[in-house]
PDB file of C-alpha atoms in Angstrom:
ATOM      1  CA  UNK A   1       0.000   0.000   0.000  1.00 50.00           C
ATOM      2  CA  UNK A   2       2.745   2.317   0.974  1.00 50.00           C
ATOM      3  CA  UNK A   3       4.466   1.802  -2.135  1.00 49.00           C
ATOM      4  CA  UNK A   4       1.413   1.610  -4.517  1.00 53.00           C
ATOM      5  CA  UNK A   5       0.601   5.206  -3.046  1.00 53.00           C
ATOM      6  CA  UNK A   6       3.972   6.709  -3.801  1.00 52.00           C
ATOM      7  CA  UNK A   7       4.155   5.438  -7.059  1.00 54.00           C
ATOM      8  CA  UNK A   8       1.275   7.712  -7.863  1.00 53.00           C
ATOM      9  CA  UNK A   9       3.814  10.840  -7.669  1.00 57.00           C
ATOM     10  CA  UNK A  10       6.217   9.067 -10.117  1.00 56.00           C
ATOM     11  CA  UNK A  11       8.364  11.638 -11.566  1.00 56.00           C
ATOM     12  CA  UNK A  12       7.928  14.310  -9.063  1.00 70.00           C
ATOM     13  CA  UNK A  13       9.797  15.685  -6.034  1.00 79.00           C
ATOM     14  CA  UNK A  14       6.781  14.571  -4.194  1.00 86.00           C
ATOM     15  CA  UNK A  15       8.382  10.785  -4.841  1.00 87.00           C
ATOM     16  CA  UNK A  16      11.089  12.010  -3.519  1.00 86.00           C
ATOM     17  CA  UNK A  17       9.959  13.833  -0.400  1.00 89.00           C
ATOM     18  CA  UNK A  18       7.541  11.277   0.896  1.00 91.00           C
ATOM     19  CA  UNK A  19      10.429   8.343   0.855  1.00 90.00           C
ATOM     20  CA  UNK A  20      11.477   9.715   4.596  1.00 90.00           C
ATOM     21  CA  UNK A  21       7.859  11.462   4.929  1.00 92.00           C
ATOM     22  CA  UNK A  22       6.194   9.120   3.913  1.00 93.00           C
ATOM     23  CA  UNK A  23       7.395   6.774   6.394  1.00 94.00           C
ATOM     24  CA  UNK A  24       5.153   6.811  10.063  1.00 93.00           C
ATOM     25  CA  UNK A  25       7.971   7.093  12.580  1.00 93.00           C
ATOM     26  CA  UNK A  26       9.283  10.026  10.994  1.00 93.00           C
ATOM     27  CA  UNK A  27       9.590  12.843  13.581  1.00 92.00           C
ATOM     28  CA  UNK A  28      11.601  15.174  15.973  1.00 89.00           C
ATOM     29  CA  UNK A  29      11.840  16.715  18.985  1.00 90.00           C
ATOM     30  CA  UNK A  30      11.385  20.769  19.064  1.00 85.00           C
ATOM     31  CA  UNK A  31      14.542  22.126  20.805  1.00 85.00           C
ATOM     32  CA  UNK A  32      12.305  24.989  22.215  1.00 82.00           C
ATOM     33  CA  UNK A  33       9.129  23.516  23.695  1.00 84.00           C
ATOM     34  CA  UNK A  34      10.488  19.657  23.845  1.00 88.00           C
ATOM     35  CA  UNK A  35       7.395  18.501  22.293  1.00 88.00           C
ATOM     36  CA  UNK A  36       7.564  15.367  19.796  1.00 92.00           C
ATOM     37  CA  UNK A  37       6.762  16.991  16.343  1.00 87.00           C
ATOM     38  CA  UNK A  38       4.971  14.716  13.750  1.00 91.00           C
ATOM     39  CA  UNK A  39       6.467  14.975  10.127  1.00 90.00           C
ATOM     40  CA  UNK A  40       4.799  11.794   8.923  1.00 94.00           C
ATOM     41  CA  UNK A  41       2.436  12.508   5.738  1.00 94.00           C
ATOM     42  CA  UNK A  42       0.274   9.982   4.301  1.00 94.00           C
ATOM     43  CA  UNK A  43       0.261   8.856   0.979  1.00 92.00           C
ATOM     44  CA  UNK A  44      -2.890   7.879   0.110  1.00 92.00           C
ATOM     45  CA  UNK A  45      -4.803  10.785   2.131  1.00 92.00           C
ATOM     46  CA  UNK A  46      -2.254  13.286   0.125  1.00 93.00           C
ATOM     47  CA  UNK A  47      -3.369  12.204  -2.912  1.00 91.00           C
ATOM     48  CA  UNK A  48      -7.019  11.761  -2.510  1.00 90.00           C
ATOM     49  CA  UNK A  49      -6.576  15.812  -1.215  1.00 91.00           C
ATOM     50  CA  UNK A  50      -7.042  18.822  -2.810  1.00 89.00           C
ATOM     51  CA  UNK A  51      -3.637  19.266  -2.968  1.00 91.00           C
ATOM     52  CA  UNK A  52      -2.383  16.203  -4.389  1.00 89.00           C
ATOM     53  CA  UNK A  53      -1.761  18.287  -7.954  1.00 88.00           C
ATOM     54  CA  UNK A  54       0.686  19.947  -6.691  1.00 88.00           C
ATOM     55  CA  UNK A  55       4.805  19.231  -5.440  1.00 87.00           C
ATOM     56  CA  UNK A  56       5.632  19.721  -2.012  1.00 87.00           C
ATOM     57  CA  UNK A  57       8.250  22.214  -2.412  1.00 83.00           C
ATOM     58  CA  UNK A  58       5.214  24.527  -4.215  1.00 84.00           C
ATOM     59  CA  UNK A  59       4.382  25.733  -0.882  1.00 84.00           C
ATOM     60  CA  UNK A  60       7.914  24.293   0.960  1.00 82.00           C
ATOM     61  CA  UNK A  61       9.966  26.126  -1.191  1.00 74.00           C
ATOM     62  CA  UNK A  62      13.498  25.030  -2.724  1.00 69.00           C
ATOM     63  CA  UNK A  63      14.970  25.099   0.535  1.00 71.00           C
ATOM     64  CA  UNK A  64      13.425  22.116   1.173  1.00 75.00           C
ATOM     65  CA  UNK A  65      14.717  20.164  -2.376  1.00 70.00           C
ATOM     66  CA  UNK A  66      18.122  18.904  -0.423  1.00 74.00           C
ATOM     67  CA  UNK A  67      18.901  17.283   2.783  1.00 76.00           C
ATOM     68  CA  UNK A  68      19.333  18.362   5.683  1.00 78.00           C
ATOM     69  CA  UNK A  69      16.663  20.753   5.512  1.00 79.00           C
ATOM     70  CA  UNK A  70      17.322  24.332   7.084  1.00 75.00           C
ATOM     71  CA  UNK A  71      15.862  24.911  10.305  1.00 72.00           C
ATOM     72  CA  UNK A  72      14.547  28.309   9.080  1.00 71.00           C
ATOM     73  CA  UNK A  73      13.298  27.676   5.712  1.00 66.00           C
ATOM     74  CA  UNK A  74      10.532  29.365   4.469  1.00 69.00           C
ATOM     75  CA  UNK A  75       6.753  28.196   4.228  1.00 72.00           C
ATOM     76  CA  UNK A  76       3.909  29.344   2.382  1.00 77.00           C
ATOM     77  CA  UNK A  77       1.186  30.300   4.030  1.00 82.00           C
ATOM     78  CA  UNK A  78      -2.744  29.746   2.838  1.00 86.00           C
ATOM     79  CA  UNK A  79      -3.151  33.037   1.309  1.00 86.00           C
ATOM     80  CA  UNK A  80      -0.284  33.179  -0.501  1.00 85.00           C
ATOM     81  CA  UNK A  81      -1.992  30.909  -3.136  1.00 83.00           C
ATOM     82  CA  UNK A  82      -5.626  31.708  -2.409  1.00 85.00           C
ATOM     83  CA  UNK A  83      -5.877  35.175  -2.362  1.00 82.00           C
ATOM     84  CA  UNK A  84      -5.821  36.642  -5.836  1.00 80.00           C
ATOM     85  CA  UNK A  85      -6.400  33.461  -7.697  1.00 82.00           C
ATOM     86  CA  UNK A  86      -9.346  34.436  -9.644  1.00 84.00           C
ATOM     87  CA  UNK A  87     -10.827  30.235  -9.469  1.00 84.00           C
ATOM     88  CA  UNK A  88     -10.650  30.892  -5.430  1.00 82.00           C
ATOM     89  CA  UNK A  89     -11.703  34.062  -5.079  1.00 84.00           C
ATOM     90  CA  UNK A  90     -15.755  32.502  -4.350  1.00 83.00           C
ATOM     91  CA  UNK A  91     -14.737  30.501  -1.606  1.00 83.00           C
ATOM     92  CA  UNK A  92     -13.906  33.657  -0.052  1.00 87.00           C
ATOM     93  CA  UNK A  93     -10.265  33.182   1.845  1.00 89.00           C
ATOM     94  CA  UNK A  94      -9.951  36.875   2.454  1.00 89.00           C
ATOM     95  CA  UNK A  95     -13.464  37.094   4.579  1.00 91.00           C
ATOM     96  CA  UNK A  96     -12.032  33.642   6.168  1.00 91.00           C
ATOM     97  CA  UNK A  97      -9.013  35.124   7.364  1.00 91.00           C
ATOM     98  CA  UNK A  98     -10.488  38.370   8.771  1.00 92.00           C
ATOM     99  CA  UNK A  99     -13.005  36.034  10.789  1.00 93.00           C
ATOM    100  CA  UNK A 100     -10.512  33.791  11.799  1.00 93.00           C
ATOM    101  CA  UNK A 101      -8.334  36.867  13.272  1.00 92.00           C
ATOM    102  CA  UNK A 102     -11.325  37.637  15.036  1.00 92.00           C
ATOM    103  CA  UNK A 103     -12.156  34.515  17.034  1.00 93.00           C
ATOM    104  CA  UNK A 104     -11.041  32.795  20.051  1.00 93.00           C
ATOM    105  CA  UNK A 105      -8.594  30.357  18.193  1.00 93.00           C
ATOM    106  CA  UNK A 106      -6.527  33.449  17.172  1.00 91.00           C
ATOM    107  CA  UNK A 107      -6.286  34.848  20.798  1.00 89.00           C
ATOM    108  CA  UNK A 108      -4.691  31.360  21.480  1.00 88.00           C
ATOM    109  CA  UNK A 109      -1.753  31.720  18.504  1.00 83.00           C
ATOM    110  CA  UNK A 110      -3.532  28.741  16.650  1.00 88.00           C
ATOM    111  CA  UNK A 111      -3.473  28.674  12.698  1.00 88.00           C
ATOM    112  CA  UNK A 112      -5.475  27.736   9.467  1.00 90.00           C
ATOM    113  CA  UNK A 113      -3.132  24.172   9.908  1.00 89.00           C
ATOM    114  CA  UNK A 114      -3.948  23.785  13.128  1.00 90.00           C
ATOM    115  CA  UNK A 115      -7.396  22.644  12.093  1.00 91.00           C
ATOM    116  CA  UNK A 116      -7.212  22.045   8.650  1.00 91.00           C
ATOM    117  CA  UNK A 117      -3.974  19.944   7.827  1.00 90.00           C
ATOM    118  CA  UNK A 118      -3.179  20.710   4.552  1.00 90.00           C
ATOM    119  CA  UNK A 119      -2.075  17.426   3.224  1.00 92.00           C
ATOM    120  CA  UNK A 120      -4.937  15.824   3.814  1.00 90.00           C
ATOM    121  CA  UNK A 121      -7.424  18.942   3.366  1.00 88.00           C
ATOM    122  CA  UNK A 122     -10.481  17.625   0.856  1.00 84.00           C
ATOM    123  CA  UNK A 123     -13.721  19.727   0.309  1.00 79.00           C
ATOM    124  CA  UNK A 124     -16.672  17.815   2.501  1.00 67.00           C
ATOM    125  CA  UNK A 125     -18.971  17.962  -0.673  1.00 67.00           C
ATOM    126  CA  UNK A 126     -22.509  19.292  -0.409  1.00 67.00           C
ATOM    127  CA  UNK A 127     -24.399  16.323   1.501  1.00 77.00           C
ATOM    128  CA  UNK A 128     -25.285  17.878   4.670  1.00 78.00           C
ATOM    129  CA  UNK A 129     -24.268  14.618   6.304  1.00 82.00           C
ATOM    130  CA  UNK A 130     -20.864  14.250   5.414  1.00 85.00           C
ATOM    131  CA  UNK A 131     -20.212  18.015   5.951  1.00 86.00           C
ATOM    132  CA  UNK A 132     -21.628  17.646   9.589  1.00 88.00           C
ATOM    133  CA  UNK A 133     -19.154  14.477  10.467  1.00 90.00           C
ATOM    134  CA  UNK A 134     -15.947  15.761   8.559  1.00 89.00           C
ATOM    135  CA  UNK A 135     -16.236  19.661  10.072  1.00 90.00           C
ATOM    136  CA  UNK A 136     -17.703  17.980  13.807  1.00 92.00           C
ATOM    137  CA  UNK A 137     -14.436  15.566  13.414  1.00 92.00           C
ATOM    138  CA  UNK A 138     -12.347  18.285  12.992  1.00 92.00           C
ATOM    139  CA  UNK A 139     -13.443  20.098  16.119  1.00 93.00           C
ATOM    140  CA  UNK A 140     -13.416  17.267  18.298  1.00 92.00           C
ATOM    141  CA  UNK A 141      -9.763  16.381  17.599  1.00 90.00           C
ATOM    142  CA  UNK A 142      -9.230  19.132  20.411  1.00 90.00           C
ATOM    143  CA  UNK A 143     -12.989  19.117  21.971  1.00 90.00           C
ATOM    144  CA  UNK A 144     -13.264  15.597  22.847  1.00 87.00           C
ATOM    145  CA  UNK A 145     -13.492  15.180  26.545  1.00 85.00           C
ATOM    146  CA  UNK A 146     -15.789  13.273  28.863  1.00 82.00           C
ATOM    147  CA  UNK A 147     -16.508  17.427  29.900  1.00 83.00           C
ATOM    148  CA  UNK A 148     -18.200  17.506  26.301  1.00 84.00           C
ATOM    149  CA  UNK A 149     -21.286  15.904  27.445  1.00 82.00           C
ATOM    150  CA  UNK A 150     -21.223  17.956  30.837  1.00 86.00           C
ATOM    151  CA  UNK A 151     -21.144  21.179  29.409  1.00 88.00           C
ATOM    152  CA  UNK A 152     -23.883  20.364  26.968  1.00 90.00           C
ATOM    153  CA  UNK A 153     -26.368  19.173  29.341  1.00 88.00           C
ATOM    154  CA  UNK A 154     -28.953  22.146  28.485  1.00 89.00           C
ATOM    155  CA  UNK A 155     -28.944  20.912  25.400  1.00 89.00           C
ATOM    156  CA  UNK A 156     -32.119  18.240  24.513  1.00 88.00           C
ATOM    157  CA  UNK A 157     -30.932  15.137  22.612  1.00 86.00           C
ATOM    158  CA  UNK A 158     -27.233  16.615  22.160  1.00 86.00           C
ATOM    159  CA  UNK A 159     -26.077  13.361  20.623  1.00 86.00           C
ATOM    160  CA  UNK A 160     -29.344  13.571  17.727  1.00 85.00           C
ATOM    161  CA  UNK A 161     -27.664  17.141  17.481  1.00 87.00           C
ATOM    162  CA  UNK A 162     -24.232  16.759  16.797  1.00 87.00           C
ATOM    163  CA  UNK A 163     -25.397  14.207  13.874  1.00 86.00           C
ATOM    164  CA  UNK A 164     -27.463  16.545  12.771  1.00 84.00           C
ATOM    165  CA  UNK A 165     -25.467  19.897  13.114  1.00 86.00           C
ATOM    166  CA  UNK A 166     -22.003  21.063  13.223  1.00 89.00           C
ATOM    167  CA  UNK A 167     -20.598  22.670  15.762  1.00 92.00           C
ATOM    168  CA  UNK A 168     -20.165  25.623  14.210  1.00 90.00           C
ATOM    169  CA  UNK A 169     -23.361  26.365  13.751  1.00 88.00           C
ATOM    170  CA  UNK A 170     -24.192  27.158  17.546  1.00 90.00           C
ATOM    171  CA  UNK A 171     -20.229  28.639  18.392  1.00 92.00           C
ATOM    172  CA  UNK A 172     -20.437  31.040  15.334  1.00 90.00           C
ATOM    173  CA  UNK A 173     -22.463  33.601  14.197  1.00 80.00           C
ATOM    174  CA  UNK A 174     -22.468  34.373  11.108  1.00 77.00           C
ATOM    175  CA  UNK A 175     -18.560  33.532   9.688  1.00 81.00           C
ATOM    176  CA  UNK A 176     -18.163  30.062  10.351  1.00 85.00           C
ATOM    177  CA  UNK A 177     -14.217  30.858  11.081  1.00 92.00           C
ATOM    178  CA  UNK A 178     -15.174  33.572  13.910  1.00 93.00           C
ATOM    179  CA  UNK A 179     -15.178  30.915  16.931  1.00 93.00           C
ATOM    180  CA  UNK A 180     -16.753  32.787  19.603  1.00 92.00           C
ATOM    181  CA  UNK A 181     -15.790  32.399  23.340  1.00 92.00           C
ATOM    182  CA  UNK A 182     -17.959  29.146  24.814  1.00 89.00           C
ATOM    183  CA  UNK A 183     -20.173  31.868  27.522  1.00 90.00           C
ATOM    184  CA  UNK A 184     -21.389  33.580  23.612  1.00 91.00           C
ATOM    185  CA  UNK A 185     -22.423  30.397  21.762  1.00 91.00           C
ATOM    186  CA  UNK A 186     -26.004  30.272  21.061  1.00 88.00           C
ATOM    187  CA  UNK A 187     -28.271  28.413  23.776  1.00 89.00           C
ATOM    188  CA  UNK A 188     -31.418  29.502  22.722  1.00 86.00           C
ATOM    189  CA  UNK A 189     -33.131  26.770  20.419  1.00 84.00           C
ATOM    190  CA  UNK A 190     -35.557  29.679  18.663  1.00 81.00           C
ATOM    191  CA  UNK A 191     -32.149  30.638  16.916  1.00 81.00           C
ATOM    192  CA  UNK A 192     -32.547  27.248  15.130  1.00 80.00           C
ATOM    193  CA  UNK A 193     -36.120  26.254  15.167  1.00 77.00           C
ATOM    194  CA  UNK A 194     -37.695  28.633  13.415  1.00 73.00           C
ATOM    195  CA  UNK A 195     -38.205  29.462   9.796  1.00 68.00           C
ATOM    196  CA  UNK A 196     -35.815  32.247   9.892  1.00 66.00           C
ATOM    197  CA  UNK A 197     -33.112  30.345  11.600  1.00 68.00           C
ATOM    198  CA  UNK A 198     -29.326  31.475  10.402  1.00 69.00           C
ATOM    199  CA  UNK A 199     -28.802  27.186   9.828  1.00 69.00           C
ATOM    200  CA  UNK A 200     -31.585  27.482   7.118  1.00 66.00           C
ATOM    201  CA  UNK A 201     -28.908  29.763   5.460  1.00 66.00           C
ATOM    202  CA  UNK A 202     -25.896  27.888   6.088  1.00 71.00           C
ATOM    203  CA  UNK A 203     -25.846  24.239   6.226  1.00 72.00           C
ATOM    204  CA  UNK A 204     -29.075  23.536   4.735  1.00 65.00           C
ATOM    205  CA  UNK A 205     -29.255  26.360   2.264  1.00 58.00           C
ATOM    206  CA  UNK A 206     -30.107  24.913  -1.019  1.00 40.00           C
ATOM    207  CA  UNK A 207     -28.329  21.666  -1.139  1.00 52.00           C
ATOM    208  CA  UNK A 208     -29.181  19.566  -4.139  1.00 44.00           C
ATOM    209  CA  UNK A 209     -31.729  17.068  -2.396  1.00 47.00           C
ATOM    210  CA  UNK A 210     -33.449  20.114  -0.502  1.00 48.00           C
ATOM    211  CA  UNK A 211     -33.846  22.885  -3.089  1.00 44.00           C
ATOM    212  CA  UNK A 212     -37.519  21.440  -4.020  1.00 47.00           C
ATOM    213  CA  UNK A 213     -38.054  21.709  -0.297  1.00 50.00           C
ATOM    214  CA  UNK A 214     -36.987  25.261   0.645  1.00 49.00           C
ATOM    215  CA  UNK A 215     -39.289  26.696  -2.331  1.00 48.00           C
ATOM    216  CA  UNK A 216     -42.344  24.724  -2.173  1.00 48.00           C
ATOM    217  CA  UNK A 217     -42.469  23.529   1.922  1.00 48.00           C
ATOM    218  CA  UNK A 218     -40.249  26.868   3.428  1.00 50.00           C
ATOM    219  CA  UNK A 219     -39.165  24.431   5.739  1.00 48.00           C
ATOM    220  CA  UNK A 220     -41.248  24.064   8.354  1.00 48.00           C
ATOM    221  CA  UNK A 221     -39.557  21.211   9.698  1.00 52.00           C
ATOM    222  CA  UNK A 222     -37.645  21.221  12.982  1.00 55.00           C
ATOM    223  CA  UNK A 223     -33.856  20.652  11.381  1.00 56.00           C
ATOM    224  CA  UNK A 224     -32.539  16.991  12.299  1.00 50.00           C
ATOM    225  CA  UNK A 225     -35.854  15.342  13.239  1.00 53.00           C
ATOM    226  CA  UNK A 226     -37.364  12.315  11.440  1.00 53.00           C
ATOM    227  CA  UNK A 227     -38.280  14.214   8.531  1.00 57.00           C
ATOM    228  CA  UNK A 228     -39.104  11.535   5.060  1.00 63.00           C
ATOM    229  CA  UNK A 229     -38.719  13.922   1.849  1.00 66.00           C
ATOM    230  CA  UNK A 230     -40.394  11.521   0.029  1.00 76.00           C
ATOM    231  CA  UNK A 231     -43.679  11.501   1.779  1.00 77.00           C
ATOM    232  CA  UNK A 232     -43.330  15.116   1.294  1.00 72.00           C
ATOM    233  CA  UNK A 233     -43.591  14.946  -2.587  1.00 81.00           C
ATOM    234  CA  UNK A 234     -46.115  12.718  -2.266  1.00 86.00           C
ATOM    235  CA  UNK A 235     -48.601  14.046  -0.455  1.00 85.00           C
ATOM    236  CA  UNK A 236     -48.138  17.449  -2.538  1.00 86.00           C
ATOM    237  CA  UNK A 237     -48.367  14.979  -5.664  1.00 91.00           C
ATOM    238  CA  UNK A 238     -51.474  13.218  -3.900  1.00 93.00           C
ATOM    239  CA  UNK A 239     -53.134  16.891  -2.756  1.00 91.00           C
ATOM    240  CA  UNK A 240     -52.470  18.291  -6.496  1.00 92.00           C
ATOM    241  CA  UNK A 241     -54.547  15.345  -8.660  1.00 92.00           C
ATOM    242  CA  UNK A 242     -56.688  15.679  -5.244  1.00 94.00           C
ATOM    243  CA  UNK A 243     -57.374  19.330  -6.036  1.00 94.00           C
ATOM    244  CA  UNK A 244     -57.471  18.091 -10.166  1.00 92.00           C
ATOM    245  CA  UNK A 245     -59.980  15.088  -9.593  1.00 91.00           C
ATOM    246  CA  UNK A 246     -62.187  17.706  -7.927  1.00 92.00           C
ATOM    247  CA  UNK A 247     -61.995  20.284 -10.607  1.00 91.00           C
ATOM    248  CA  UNK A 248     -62.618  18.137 -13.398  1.00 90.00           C
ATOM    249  CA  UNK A 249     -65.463  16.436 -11.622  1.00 86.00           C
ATOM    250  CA  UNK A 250     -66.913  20.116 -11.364  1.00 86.00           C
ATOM    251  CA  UNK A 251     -66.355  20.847 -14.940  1.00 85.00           C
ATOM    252  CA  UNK A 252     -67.742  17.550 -16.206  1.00 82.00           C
ATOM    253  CA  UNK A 253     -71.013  18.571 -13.957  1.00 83.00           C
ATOM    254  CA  UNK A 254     -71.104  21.642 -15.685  1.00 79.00           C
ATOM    255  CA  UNK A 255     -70.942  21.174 -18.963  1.00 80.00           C
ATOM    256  CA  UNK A 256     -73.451  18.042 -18.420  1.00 80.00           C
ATOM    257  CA  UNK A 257     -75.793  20.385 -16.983  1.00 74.00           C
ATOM    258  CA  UNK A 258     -75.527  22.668 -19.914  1.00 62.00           C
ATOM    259  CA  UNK A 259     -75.799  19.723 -22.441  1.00 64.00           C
ATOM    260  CA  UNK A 260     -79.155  19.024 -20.755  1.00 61.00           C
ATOM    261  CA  UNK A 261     -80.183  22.059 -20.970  1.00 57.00           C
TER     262      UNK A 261
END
């Protein structure tokens, strides 16, 4: 496997990076905070990432192309490939940043790698599903404590939730990068229960199985409950030849009448 998943960078100084890197062991201990530093990268997640078109030493620089590596070599940091690329410029990395710089995480010297690693970062898609468990995952690779459950004991059927929802939805408010402080997240369920609700514009907004939905139902549902779509179309399939069957039945009366007459 670890092979097979190299070979896919044949001819590139990824190949060539990812024989030490590549390896699981690899790592070293920082001189200044005596912390064990991982430097393993996987293969196969690196390729099946949105970065797996491009060589290491795009954002690791040259200094990186020969070993021993220099101990201050230079990085690139996110924006220095996403922010005047005219392809990234709707995903918005600008906004991100500025919300980022204003949330808790920045007040605690974290960074965009810190959540997101980049070689294993892969858009979540747009089933609501799959975005809930791959951002939820993310969060609880710090977050998960036994506390977790403690600290969300106002909340009704918190396990339901957290399939249902990201965190993010109730610890930001309206830039999902702008983490607020744990006393500000939202504890009021109106916030999310109602037709106006801010999740109605974010994680459920117009995803490809709920678009019929959102114009013909407005979403009356309560988000993450036992909802069936299908019955949904149904009964508005059922109600319209309902409504049909009664107008032609009408019409045929009428124009019987007036034959008779």
């Amino acid at each position: 496997m670890f092979l097979s998943a190299i070979s896919a960078f044949a001819n590139t100084t990824t190949a060539y990076c990812l024989r030490c890197h590549g390896m699981e062991t690899l790592a070293y201990r920082d001189k200044s905070t005596g912390n064990i530093v991982n430097l393993y990268v996987d293969p196969q997640q690196y390729r099946q990432s949105n970065h797996s078109r491009l060589e290491c030493v795009t954002c690791h620089t040259a200094d990186y192309s020969h070993y021993p590596h220099p101990e201050n070599a230079e990085n690139l940091y996110c924006l220095d490939c996403h922010k005047d690329d005219p392809k990234l410029i709707p995903y918005g990395f600008v906004e991100i940043e500025q919300a980022f710089k204003n949330s808790i995480h920045a007040s605690i010297e974290l960074s965009c790698f810190s959540c997101h690693d980049p070689h294993q970062f892969k858009l979540s898609g747009e089933d609501s599903r799959e975005i809930v468990r791959y951002d939820n995952e993310i969060c609880l690779n710090c977050h998960a404590s036994p506390l977790l459950v403690i600290s969300h004991q106002w909340l009704p059927k918190p396990l339901l939730h957290w399939r249902s929802i990201r965190c993010l939805e109730c610890h930001t408010r309206v830039a999902i990068h702008q983490i607020l402080p744990a006393k500000e997240s939202v504890k009021n369920c109106v916030e999310c229960h109602s037709k106006e609700a801010t999740l109605l514009s974010r994680l459920y907004d117009l995803q490809k199985s709920g678009w019929f939905n959102k114009a013909v139902f407005n979403d009356p549902y309560i988000i993450g409950m036992s909802r069936h779509e299908s019955i949904d179309r149904w009964s508005l399939i059922i109600l319209v030849f309902t409504i049909g069957g009664l107008f032609a039945h009408g019409l045929g009366r009428f124009l019987t009448r007036s034959n008779k007459k």
